[in-house]
Each structure stands twice: as structure tokens, then as C-alpha cells.
Coordinates of C-alpha atoms in Angstrom, one line a residue:
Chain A
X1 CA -77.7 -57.6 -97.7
X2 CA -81.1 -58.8 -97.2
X3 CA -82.4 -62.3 -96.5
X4 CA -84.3 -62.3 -99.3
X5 CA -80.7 -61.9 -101.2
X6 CA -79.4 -64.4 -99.6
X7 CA -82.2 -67.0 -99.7
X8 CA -82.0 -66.3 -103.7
X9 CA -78.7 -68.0 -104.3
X10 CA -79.4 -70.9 -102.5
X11 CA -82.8 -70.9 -105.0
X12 CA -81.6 -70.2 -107.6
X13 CA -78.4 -72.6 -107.7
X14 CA -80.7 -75.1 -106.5
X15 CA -83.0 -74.3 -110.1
X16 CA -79.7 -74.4 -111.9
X17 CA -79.0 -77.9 -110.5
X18 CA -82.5 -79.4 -110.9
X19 CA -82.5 -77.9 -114.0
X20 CA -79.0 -79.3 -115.3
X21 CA -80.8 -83.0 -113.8
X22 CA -83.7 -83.0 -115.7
X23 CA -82.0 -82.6 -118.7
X24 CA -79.4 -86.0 -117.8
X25 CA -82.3 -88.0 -116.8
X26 CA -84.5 -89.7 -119.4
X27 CA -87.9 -91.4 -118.6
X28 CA -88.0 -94.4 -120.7
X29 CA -89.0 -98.0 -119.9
X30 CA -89.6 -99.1 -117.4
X31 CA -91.4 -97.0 -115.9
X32 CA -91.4 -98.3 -112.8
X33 CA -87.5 -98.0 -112.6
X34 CA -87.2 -94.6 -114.1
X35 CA -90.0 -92.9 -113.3
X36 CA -90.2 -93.7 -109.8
X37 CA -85.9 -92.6 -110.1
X38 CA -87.0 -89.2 -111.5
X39 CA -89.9 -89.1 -108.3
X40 CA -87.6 -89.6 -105.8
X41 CA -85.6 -87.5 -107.2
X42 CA -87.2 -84.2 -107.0
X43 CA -89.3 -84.9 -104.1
X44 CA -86.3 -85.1 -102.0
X45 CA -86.4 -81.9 -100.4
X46 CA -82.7 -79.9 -101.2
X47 CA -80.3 -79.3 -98.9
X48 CA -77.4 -77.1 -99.0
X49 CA -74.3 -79.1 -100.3
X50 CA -74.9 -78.7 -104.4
X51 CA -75.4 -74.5 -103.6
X52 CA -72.0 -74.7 -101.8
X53 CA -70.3 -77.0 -104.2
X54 CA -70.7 -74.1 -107.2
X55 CA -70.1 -71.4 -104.4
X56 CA -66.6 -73.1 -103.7
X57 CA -65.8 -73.1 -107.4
X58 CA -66.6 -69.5 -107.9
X59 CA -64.7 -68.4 -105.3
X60 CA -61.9 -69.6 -105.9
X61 CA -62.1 -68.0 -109.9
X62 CA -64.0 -71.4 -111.4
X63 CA -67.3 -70.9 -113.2
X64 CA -70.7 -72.6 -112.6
X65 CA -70.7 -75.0 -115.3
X66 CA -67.6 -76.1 -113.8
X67 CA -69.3 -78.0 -110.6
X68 CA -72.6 -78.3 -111.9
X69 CA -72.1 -82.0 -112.7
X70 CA -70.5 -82.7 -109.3
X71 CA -73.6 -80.7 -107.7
X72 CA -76.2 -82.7 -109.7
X73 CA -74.3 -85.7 -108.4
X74 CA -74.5 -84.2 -104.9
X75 CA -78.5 -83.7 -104.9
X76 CA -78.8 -87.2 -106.6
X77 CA -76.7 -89.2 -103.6
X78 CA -78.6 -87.3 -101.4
X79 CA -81.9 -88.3 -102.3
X80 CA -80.7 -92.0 -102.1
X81 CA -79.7 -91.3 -98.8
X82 CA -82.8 -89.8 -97.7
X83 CA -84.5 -92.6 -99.4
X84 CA -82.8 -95.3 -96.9
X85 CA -83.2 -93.0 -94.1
X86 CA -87.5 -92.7 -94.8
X87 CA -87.8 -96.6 -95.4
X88 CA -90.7 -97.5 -93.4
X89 CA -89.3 -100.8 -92.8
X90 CA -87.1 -99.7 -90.3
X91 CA -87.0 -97.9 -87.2
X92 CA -85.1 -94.8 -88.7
X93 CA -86.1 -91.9 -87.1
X94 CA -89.4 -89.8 -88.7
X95 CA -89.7 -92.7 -91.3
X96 CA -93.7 -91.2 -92.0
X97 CA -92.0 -87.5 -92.0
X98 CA -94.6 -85.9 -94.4
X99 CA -91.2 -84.8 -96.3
X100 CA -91.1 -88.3 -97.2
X101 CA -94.7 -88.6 -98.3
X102 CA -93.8 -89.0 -102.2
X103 CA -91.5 -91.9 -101.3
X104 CA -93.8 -93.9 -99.5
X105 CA -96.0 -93.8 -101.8
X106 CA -94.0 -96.6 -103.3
X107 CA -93.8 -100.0 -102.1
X108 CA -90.7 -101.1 -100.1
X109 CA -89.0 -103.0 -102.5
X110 CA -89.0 -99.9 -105.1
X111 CA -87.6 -97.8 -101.4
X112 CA -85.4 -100.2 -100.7
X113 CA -83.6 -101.1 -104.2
X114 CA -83.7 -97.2 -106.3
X115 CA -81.4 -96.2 -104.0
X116 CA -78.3 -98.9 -105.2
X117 CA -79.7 -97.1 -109.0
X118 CA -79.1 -93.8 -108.0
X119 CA -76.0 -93.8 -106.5
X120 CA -74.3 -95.6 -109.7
X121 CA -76.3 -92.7 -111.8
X122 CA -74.3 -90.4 -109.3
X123 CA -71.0 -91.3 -110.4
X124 CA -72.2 -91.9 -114.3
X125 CA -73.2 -87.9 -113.6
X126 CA -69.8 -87.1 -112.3
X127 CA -67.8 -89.6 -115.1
X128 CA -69.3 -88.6 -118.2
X129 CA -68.6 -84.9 -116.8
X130 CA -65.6 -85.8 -118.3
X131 CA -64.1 -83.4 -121.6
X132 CA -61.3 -84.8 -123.3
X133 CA -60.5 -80.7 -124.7
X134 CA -59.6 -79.4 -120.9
X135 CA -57.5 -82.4 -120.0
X136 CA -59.4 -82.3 -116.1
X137 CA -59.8 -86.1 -115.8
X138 CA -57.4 -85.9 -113.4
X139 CA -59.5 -83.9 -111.1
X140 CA -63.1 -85.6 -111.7
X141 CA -61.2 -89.0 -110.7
X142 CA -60.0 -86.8 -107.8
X143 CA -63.7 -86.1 -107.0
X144 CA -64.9 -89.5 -107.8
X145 CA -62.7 -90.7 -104.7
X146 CA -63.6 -87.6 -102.5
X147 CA -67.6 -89.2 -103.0
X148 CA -67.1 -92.5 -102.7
X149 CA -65.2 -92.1 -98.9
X150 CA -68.0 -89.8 -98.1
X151 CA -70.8 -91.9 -99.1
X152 CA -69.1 -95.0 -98.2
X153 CA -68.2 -97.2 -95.5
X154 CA -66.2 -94.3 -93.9
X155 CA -69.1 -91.9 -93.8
X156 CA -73.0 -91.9 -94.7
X157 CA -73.3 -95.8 -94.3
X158 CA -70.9 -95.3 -90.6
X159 CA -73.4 -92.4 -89.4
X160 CA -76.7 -94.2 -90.7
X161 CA -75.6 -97.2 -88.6
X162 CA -74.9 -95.1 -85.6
X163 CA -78.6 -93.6 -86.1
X164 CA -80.0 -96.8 -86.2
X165 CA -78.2 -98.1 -83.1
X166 CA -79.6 -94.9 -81.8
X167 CA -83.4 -94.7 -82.8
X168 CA -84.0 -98.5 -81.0
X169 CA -84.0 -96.3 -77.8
X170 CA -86.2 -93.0 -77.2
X171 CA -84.6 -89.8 -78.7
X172 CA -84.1 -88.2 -75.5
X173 CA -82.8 -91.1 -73.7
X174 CA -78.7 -91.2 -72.1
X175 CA -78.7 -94.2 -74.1
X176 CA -79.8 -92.4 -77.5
X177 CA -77.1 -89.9 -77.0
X178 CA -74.4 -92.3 -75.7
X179 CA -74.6 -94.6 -79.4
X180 CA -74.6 -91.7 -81.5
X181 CA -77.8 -89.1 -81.7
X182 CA -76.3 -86.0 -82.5
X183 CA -73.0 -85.0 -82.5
X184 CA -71.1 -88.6 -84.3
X185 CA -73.9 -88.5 -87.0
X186 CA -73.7 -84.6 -87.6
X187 CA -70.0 -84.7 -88.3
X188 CA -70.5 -88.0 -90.6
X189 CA -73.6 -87.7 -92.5
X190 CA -74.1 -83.9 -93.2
X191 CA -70.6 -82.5 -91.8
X192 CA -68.6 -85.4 -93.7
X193 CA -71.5 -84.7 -97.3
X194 CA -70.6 -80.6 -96.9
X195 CA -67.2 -81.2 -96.5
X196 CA -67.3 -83.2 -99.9
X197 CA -69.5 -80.5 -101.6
X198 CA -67.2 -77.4 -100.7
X199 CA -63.7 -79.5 -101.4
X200 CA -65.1 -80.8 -104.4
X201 CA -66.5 -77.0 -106.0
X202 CA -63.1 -76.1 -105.0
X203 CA -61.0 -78.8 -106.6
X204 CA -63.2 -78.6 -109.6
X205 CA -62.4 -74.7 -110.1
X206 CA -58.7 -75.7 -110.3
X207 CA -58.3 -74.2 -106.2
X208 CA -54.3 -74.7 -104.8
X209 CA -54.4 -77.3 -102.0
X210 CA -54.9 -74.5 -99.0
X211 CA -58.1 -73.7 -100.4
X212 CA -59.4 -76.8 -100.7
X213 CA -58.7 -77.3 -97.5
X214 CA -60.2 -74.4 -96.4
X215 CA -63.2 -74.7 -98.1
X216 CA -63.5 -78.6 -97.1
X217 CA -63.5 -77.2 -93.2
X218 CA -65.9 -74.8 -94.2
X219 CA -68.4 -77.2 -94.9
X220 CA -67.5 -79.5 -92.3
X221 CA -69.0 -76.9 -90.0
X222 CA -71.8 -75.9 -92.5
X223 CA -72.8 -79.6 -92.4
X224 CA -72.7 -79.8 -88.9
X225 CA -74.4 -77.1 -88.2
X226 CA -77.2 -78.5 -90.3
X227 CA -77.2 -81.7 -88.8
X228 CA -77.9 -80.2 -85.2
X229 CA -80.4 -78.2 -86.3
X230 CA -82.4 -81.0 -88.2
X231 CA -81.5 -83.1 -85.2
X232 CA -82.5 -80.8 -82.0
X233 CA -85.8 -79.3 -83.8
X234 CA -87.7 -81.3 -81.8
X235 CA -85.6 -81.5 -78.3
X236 CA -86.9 -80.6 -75.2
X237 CA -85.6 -76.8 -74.6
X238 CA -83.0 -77.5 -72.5
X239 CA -81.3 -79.6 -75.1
X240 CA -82.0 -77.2 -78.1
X241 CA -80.2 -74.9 -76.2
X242 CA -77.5 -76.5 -75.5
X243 CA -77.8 -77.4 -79.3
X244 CA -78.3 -73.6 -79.9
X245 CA -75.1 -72.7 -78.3
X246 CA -73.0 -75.3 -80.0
X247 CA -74.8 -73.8 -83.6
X248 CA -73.4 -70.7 -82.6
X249 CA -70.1 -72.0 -81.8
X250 CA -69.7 -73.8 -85.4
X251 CA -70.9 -70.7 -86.7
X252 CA -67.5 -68.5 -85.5
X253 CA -65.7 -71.5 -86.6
X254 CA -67.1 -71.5 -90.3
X255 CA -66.2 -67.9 -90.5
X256 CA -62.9 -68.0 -89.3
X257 CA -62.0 -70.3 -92.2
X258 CA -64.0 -67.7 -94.7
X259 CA -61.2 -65.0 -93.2
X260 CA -58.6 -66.7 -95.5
X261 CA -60.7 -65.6 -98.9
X262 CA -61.2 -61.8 -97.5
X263 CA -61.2 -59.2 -100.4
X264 CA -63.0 -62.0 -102.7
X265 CA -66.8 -62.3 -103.2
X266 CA -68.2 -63.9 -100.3
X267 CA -71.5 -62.7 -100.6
X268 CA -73.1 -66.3 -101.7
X269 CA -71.5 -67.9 -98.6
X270 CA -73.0 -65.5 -95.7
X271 CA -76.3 -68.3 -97.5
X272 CA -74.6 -71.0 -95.9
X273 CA -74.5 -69.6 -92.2
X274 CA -77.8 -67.0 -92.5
X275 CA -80.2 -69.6 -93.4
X276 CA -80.6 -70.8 -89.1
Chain B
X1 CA -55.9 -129.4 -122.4
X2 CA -57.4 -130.9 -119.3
X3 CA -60.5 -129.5 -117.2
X4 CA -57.5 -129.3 -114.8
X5 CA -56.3 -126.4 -116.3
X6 CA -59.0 -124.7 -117.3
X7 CA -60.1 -124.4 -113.4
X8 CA -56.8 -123.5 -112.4
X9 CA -57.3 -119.9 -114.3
X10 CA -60.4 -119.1 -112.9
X11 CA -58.6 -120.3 -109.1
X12 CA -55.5 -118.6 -109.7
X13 CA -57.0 -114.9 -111.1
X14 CA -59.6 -115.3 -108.3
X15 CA -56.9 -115.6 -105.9
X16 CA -54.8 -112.8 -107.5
X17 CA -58.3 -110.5 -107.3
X18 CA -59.0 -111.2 -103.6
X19 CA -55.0 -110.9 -102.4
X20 CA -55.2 -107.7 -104.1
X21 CA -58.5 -106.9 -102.8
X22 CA -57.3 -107.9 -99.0
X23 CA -54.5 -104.9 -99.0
X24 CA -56.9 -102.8 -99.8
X25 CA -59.5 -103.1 -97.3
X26 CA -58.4 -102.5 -93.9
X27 CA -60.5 -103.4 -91.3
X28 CA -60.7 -100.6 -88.7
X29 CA -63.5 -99.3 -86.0
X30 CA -66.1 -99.5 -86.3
X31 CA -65.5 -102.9 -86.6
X32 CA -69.2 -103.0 -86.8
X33 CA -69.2 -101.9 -90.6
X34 CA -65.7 -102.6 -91.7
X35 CA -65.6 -106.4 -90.1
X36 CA -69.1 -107.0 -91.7
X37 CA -68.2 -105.4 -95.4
X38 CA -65.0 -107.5 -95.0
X39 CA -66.7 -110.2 -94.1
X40 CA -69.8 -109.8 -96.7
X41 CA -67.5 -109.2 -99.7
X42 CA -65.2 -112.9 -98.8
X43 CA -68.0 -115.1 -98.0
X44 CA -69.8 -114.1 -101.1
X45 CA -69.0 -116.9 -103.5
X46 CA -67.0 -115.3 -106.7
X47 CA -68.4 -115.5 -110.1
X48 CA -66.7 -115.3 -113.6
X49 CA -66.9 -111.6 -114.0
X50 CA -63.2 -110.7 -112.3
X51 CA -61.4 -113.4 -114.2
X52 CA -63.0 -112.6 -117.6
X53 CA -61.8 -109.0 -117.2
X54 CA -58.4 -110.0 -116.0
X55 CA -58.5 -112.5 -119.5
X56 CA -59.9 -109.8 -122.0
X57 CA -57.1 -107.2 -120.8
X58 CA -54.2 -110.4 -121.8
X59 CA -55.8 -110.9 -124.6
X60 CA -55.6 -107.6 -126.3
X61 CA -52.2 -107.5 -125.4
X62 CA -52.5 -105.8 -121.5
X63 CA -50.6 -107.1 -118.6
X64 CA -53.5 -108.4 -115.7
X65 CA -52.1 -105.8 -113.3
X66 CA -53.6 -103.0 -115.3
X67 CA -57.0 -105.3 -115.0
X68 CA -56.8 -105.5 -111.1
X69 CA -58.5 -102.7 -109.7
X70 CA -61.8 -103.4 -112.2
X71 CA -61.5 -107.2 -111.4
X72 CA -61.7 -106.1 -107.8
X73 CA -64.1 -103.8 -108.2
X74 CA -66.4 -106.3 -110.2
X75 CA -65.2 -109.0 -107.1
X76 CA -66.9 -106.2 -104.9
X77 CA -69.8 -105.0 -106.4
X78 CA -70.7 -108.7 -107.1
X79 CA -70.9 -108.6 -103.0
X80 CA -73.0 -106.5 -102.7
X81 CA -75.3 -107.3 -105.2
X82 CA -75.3 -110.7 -103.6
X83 CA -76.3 -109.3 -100.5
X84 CA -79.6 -107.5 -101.5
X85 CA -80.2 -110.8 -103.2
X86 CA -80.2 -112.7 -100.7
X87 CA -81.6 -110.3 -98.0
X88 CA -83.9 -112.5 -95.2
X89 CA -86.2 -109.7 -95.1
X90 CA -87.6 -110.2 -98.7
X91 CA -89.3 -112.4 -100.9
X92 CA -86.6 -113.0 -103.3
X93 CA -85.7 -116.4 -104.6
X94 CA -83.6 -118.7 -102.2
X95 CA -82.9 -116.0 -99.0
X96 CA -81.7 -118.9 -97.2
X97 CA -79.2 -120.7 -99.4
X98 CA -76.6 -121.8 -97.5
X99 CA -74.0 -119.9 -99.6
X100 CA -75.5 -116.7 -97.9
X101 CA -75.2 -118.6 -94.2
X102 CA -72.6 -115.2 -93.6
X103 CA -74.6 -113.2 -94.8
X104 CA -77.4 -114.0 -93.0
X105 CA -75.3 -114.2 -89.6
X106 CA -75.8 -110.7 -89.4
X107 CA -78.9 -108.7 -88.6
X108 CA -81.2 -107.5 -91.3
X109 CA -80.6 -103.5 -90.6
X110 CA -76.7 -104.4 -91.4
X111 CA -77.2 -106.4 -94.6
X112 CA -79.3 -103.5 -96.2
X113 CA -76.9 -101.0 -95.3
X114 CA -73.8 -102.5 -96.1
X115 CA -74.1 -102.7 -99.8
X116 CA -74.8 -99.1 -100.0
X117 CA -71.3 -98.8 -98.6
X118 CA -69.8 -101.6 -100.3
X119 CA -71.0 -100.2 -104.1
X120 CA -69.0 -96.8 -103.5
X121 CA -66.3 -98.9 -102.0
X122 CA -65.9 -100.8 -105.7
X123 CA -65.9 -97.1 -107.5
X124 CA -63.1 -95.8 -104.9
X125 CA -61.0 -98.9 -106.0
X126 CA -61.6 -97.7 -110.1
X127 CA -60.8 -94.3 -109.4
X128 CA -58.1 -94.6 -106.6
X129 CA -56.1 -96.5 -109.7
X130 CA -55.6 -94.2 -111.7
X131 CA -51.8 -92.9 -111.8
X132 CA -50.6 -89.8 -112.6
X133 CA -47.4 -91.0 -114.8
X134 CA -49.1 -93.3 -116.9
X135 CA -51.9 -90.9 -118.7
X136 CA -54.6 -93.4 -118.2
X137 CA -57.5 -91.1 -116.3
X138 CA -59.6 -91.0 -119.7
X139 CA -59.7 -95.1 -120.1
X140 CA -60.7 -95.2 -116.3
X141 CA -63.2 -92.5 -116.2
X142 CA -64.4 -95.0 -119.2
X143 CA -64.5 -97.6 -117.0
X144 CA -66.2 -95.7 -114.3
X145 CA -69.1 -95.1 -116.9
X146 CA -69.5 -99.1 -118.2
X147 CA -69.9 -99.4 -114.3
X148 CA -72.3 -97.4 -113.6
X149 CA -74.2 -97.9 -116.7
X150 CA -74.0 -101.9 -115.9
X151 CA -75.3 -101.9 -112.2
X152 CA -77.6 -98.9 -112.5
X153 CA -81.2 -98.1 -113.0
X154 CA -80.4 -99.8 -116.5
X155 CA -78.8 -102.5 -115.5
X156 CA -78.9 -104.6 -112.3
X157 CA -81.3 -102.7 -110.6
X158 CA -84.2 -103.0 -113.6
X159 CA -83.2 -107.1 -113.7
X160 CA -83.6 -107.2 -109.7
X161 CA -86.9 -105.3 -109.9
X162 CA -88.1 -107.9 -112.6
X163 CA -87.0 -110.8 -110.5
X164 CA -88.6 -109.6 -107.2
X165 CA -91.8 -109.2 -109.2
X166 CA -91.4 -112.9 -110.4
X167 CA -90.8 -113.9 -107.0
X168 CA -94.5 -113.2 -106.1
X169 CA -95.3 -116.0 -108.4
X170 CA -94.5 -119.7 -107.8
X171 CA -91.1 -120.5 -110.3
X172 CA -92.6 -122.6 -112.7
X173 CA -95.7 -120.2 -112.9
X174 CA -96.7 -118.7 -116.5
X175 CA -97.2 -115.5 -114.3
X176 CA -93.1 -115.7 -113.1
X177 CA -91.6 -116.7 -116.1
X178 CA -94.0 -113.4 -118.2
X179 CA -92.8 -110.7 -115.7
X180 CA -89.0 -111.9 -116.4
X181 CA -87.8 -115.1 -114.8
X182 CA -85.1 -116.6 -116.3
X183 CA -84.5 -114.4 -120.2
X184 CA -84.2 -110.7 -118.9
X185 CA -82.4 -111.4 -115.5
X186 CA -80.0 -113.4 -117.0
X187 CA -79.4 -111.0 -120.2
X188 CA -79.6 -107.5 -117.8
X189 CA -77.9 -109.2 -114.4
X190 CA -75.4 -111.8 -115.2
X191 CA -75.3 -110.6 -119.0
X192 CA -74.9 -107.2 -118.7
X193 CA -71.5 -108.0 -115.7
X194 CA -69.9 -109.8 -117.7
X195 CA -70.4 -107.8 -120.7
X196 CA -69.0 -105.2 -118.6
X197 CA -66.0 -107.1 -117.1
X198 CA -64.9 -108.4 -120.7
X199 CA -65.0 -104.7 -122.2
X200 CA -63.7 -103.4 -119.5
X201 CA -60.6 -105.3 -119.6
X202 CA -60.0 -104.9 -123.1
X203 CA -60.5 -100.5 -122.5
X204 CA -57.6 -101.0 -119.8
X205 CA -55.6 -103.2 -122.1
X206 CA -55.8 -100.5 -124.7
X207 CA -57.9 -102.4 -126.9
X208 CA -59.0 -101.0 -130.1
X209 CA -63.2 -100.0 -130.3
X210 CA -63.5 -103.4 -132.7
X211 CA -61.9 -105.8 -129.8
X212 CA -63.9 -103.9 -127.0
X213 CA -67.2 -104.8 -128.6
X214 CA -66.3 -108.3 -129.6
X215 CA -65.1 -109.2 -126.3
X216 CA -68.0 -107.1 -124.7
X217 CA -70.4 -109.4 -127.1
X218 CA -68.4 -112.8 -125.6
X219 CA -69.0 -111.6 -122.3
X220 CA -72.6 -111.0 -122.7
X221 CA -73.3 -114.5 -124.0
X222 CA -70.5 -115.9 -121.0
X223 CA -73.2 -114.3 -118.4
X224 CA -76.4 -115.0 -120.0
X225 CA -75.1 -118.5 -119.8
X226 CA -74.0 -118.5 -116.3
X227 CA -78.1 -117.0 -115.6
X228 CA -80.0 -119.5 -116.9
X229 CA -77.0 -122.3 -115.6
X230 CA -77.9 -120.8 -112.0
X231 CA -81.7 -120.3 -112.5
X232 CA -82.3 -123.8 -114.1
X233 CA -80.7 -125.6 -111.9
X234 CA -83.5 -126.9 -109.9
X235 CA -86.6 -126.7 -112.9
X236 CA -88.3 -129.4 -113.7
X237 CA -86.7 -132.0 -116.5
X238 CA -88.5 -130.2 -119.2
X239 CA -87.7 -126.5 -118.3
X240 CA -84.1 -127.9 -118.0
X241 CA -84.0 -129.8 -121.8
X242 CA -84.7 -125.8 -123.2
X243 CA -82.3 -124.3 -121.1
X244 CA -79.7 -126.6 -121.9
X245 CA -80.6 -125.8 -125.8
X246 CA -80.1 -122.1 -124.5
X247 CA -76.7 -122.6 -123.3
X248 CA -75.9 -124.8 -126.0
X249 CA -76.6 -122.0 -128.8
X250 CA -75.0 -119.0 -126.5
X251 CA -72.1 -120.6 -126.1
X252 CA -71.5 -121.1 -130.2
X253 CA -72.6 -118.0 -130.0
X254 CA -69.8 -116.8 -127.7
X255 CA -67.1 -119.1 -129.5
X256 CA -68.1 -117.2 -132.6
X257 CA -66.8 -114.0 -131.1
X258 CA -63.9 -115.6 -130.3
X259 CA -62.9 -116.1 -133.5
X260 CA -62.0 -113.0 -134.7
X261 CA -58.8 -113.2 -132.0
X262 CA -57.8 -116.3 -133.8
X263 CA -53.8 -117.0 -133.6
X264 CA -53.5 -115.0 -130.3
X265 CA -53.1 -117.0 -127.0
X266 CA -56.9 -118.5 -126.2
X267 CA -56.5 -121.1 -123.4
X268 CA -57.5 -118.9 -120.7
X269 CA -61.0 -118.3 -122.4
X270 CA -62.6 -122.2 -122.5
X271 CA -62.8 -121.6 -118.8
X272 CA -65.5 -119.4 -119.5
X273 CA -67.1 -122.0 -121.8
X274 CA -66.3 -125.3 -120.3
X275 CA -67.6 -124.6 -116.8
X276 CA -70.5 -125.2 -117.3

């Protein structure tokens, strides 16, 4: 399998979703709500959990369409939380990261209050998802909660406290790593948001329990291993070593749990570990 | 009936709403985020929304327990909207009113957080209701939808954006009162709530479509009239004469709604009219 191959599903799911977006949201007045929404939006750059939310569902025998609303909803809360993370009121870590040049382009108060719109739009996404011909409200309530203690006061909004505790002292410092840069906000923020996105795929392709839970670890370490690698980019080399090692580490772990779906297509999921 | 009474219904489903509100949040470490939602979501005094909800859902012919988990959620989301409002940091009207002396305790960093955990908290509360034996997931995905459509990019968020551009101005400026002081806050912000809580409570009290969209009419008119109460209440004597004629006309406006439930038990609603 090539990388090319592999880099493809992660584009081309992420097209599906951006795609499947821009159809649910509607620029209309005013403007400086919605289109600023829509900017924010797509400017966020994507990260893996929507491609491994419709990855879970296929696998275990669910189609596309099946998680595409949960996905959209995944790439929406995430550009909410990238928004808070790039405010450049605050002392957040890379808050002029050229990433997040779009963003700033608006004035704090639009950075600071879109966010509280498109988390709401989030759920909306993963509510009106609902089909009163395949009887599955059951299972988008199910998801519903699986978001909100992600997102919520047990994950994202935990982890982006521990960052900010963190970025008041120099990255590299004992007293950085002792508050929480690193490994607390790796397993919270992306661990805990990849976690979500594989359970969720799963639960939304009608898994049994032991693939949910499967899939949920599998993320867990997908996430994680994203959060390191965002996190250590910069590190002095001794640390992005030691960073390296425990990348390669989650790695075995993520595979492990992938052991459980042998003889199925996994093809998509080698995507989720290849792309380091 | 006395004004006695009529303040007892608002106490007592207030108290009901926070009881059931206080077994449902359990404060655990960090104590940093759960001791400061807890604390955010107490201190922050109630409005009518919870209660109306709790009302509509009797008056269609529900029992309130099938209204508590909305009512909570509205109790909670209220919070955090309340928070943003009141946040040191911007220009926003009164950021020191003493009512926000909690609020305000806390450091800046922690009150712009906290809401973004505090929002997903109030959609785990809808969803997490939902029980299995009763076949009620459709009504609360429902719910879940008036929600998010309510305190949204369309909702709260577009009447915040209008007030913080008012703010610029001085209150009794042409300028503030053009860009949307006083009218569109209180029709998309306190409006649109209680809107939201009425019909909300009448989609869990299986309410037919007719009742839904009187009651969500009543509400409307209930929250409009609670904005321009709050907004007016320091203008000068003139400003105050027209919003007084404002409340007077919404509120014959809202006892017209009211009509159509005529015969059916509807003491609890003058508390929503005679507040004032």
C-alpha cells in the first residue's frame, strides 16, 4: 500500500465531510455571525477524528452516510476548539500560529463569542441527523452524551485549563511539564476527542458493545499520538525523543486493539497510525 | 389570588430545578473546573425560563418531572450565558453588577472557559434523560434541536453580538439603540429562551403542534417583556414611559395566547405576567 493510498482516505473523507457541511450551513444575515461561522469553519485546518469516525462505522459493516453527521459535528467542535485555543487574548500557546491567521483576522469579541455558536450548531448537526424511518434515536442521543463529556467539563474545557496553567511558564520548563504540557492534555483534548470520534462511528454503524470499545481505545491512542506530536514538534531533541519513543509505544498499543477486527478491511485505519 | 402565590410558583419550581440540578453535578477534581462550574451555575441569579417550561408541560396535561431535565438545562445554559455577559474582560453592559460578584471572584481565563464547558453540560442533561421504556428519544432529540437553534449562531449568540456592538456607544446614544439595544436583544436573547422553554415543555408534555406554538408565542412575549424590564431599568424617565407601553401591549399580547387554554388550570401562568 502506498502513502499516497493512504493519505487519500483521510482526503477524501475529509472532502466528503466539508462537503456534507457546506451544504447544512447557510450564509444569511448577519453576516458578521454567519459568515465569519462558515470562515472559521473551513480555515480550521482538519484533523483526524471525522476520517476515523466513518472508518469505525465501516468497519464494523455501517455505511458512510451513517456517521457523516456525527463527523461534520466532529470537524465543527473542533474548529470552536481551535478557535479558543488561537485567541490572542490569552497566553495559549502559538496564539499567532500562521494556522490561525484567518481567525485573527477577526476581532476578539467575534473569537471569543462564535465559538458558544458553533458548538450548539454541533449538536443541531448531530439532532436533526435524526430519521424517524430507522428508529436510531436511540443511538444519536447515545452520541449526543458521548460529545458533550468529551467536549465538556470532563475533557476539552479540563485539558484547555491544564494548558493554560501550563503556557504561564516557558514550554520547556519542570514547571510546564509538572501542571500539565503534554501527556494530561494529550489524553484529554485529542486522546479523549479520538476516543469520541472512533466510539461514536462505531455506535452509529449499529457495532455490539466490544467493538465500541475497541474502537473507543483505538482512538484514545490515535489521539494521543497526535497530541505528542503537535506538542513535542518544537522540543529540544532530547525531549522529542523521548516524545518519539512514547509515539512508538502508542503506536503497538493502537494495533493491538485493531488485532480484534483481523480478516475485516483495515486498510483505511493503517491512515490513522502512517500519517507520523 | 394574592402576589403571595404567584411568587411562590416561580420559588418553589426554582427550587425543584436546582435540587434536581444539585444531584446531578458532582463536584470532583479538578476542583478547579468542577467547584467553579458549580459555583458559576448557583450564583447566577435564575430567570423565568425553567419555571415557564416546568408550567407549559402542566398545562398541556404533562407531569413537571417529564419537564425537569430541560428546566435544568435552561437553569444551566442561562449560567453560562450569564457568564460571557458579564465577563470583566469586555466592554459589555454592567461587568461589575454585583449579581456577578461570583462570577467575577474568579480569574478572567476561568470565566471564558467555563461556559464552553458548562453549554455541553446543559445538552448532556437533555440527552442523558432520555429512557429507554418510555419511547420518548424523538420528542427529546426535538428538544435538543429548539436548543440549539435558540442559543446558537441564530439565537443568543447574534443578540450578544448586537449588544456588544451597542456597548461601544453610550446607552442612551441614537448610535446604541440603531445597532440593537433594547428591541432585537430582548426579542432574540430573552425572547427567543423563553420561547424555547414554553415549547419545550409543551413537546415533553406531549402537546399537540397547535399548543406548542401558542405556548411558544406566550413565551416569546414573557421574555421580550422580561428584556426591556431588565434593560430599562435604569433609562431616563422618558425611555422608561415607552418601555412601560412596550410591556404593557406584550403582555395583552401574551394573555391573548393564553386564551385559547381557557377552562384548564391557569394560576401558575400570572407569575409570568404579574412579576413585573
Amino acid at each position: 500500500m502506498s502513502k499516497q493510498h493512504h493519505h487519500s482516505y483521510f482526503a477524501s473523507t475529509t472532502a466528503d465531510v466539508d462537503a456534507h457541511l457546506k451544504q447544512s450551513i447557510t450564509i444569511k444575515p448577519p453576516l458578521s455571525v454567519h459568515e465569519a461561522m462558515y470562515n472559521f469553519i473551513f480555515s480550521t485546518p482538519p484533523n483526524l477524528a471525522p476520517s476515523l469516525c466513518v472508518a469505525a462505522c465501516e468497519l464494523v459493516g455501517g455505511h458512510q452516510d451513517q456517521a457523516m453527521a456525527a463527523a461534520s459535528a466532529l470537524r465543527v467542535i473542533h474548529a470552536a476548539i481551535f478557535t479558543h485555543d488561537h485567541l490572542p487574548l490569552t497566553g495559549r500557546p502559538n496564539p499567532t500560529s500562521p494556522e490561525a491567521a484567518t481567525h485573527n483576522s477577526y476581532n476578539p469579541n467575534i473569537q471569543l463569542l462564535l465559538p458558544d455558536a458553533i458548538v450548539p450548531f454541533g449538536f443541531e448537526l448531530l439532532a436533526n441527523s435524526d430519521d424517524l424511518t430507522h428508529n436510531k434515536s436511540d443511538r444519536i442521543l447515545r452520541v449526543i452524551v458521548e460529545f458533550t463529556r468529551t467536549f465538556g467539563s470532563r475533557g476539552t474545557i479540563d485539558a484547555q485549563y491544564h494548558e493554560k496553567l501550563a503556557s504561564r511558564f516557558d514550554v520547556d520548563s519542570h514547571e510546564a511539564k509538572t501542571v500539565g504540557w503534554g501527556h494530561y492534555p494529550s489524553l484529554k483534548k485529542e486522546g479523549a476527542m479520538h476516543a469520541c470520534a472512533a466510539a461514536c462511528g462505531a455506535i452509529l454503524g449499529e457495532a455490539h458493545e466490544e467493538e465500541v470499545e475497541k474502537l473507543r481505545t483505538f482512538g484514545l491512542y490515535v489521539g494521543m499520538i497526535q497530541g505528542y506530536a503537535n506538542r513535542f514538534i518544537m522540543s529540544s531533541t532530547e525531549e522529542k525523543k523521548e516524545a518519539d519513543r512514547i509515539i512508538e509505544e502508542l503506536t503497538n498499543l493502537a494495533r493491538q486493539e485493531l488485532k480484534y477486527f483481523d480478516g475485516r478491511n483495515l486498510e483505511p485505519f493503517s491512515t490513522f497510525l502512517f500519517r507520523l
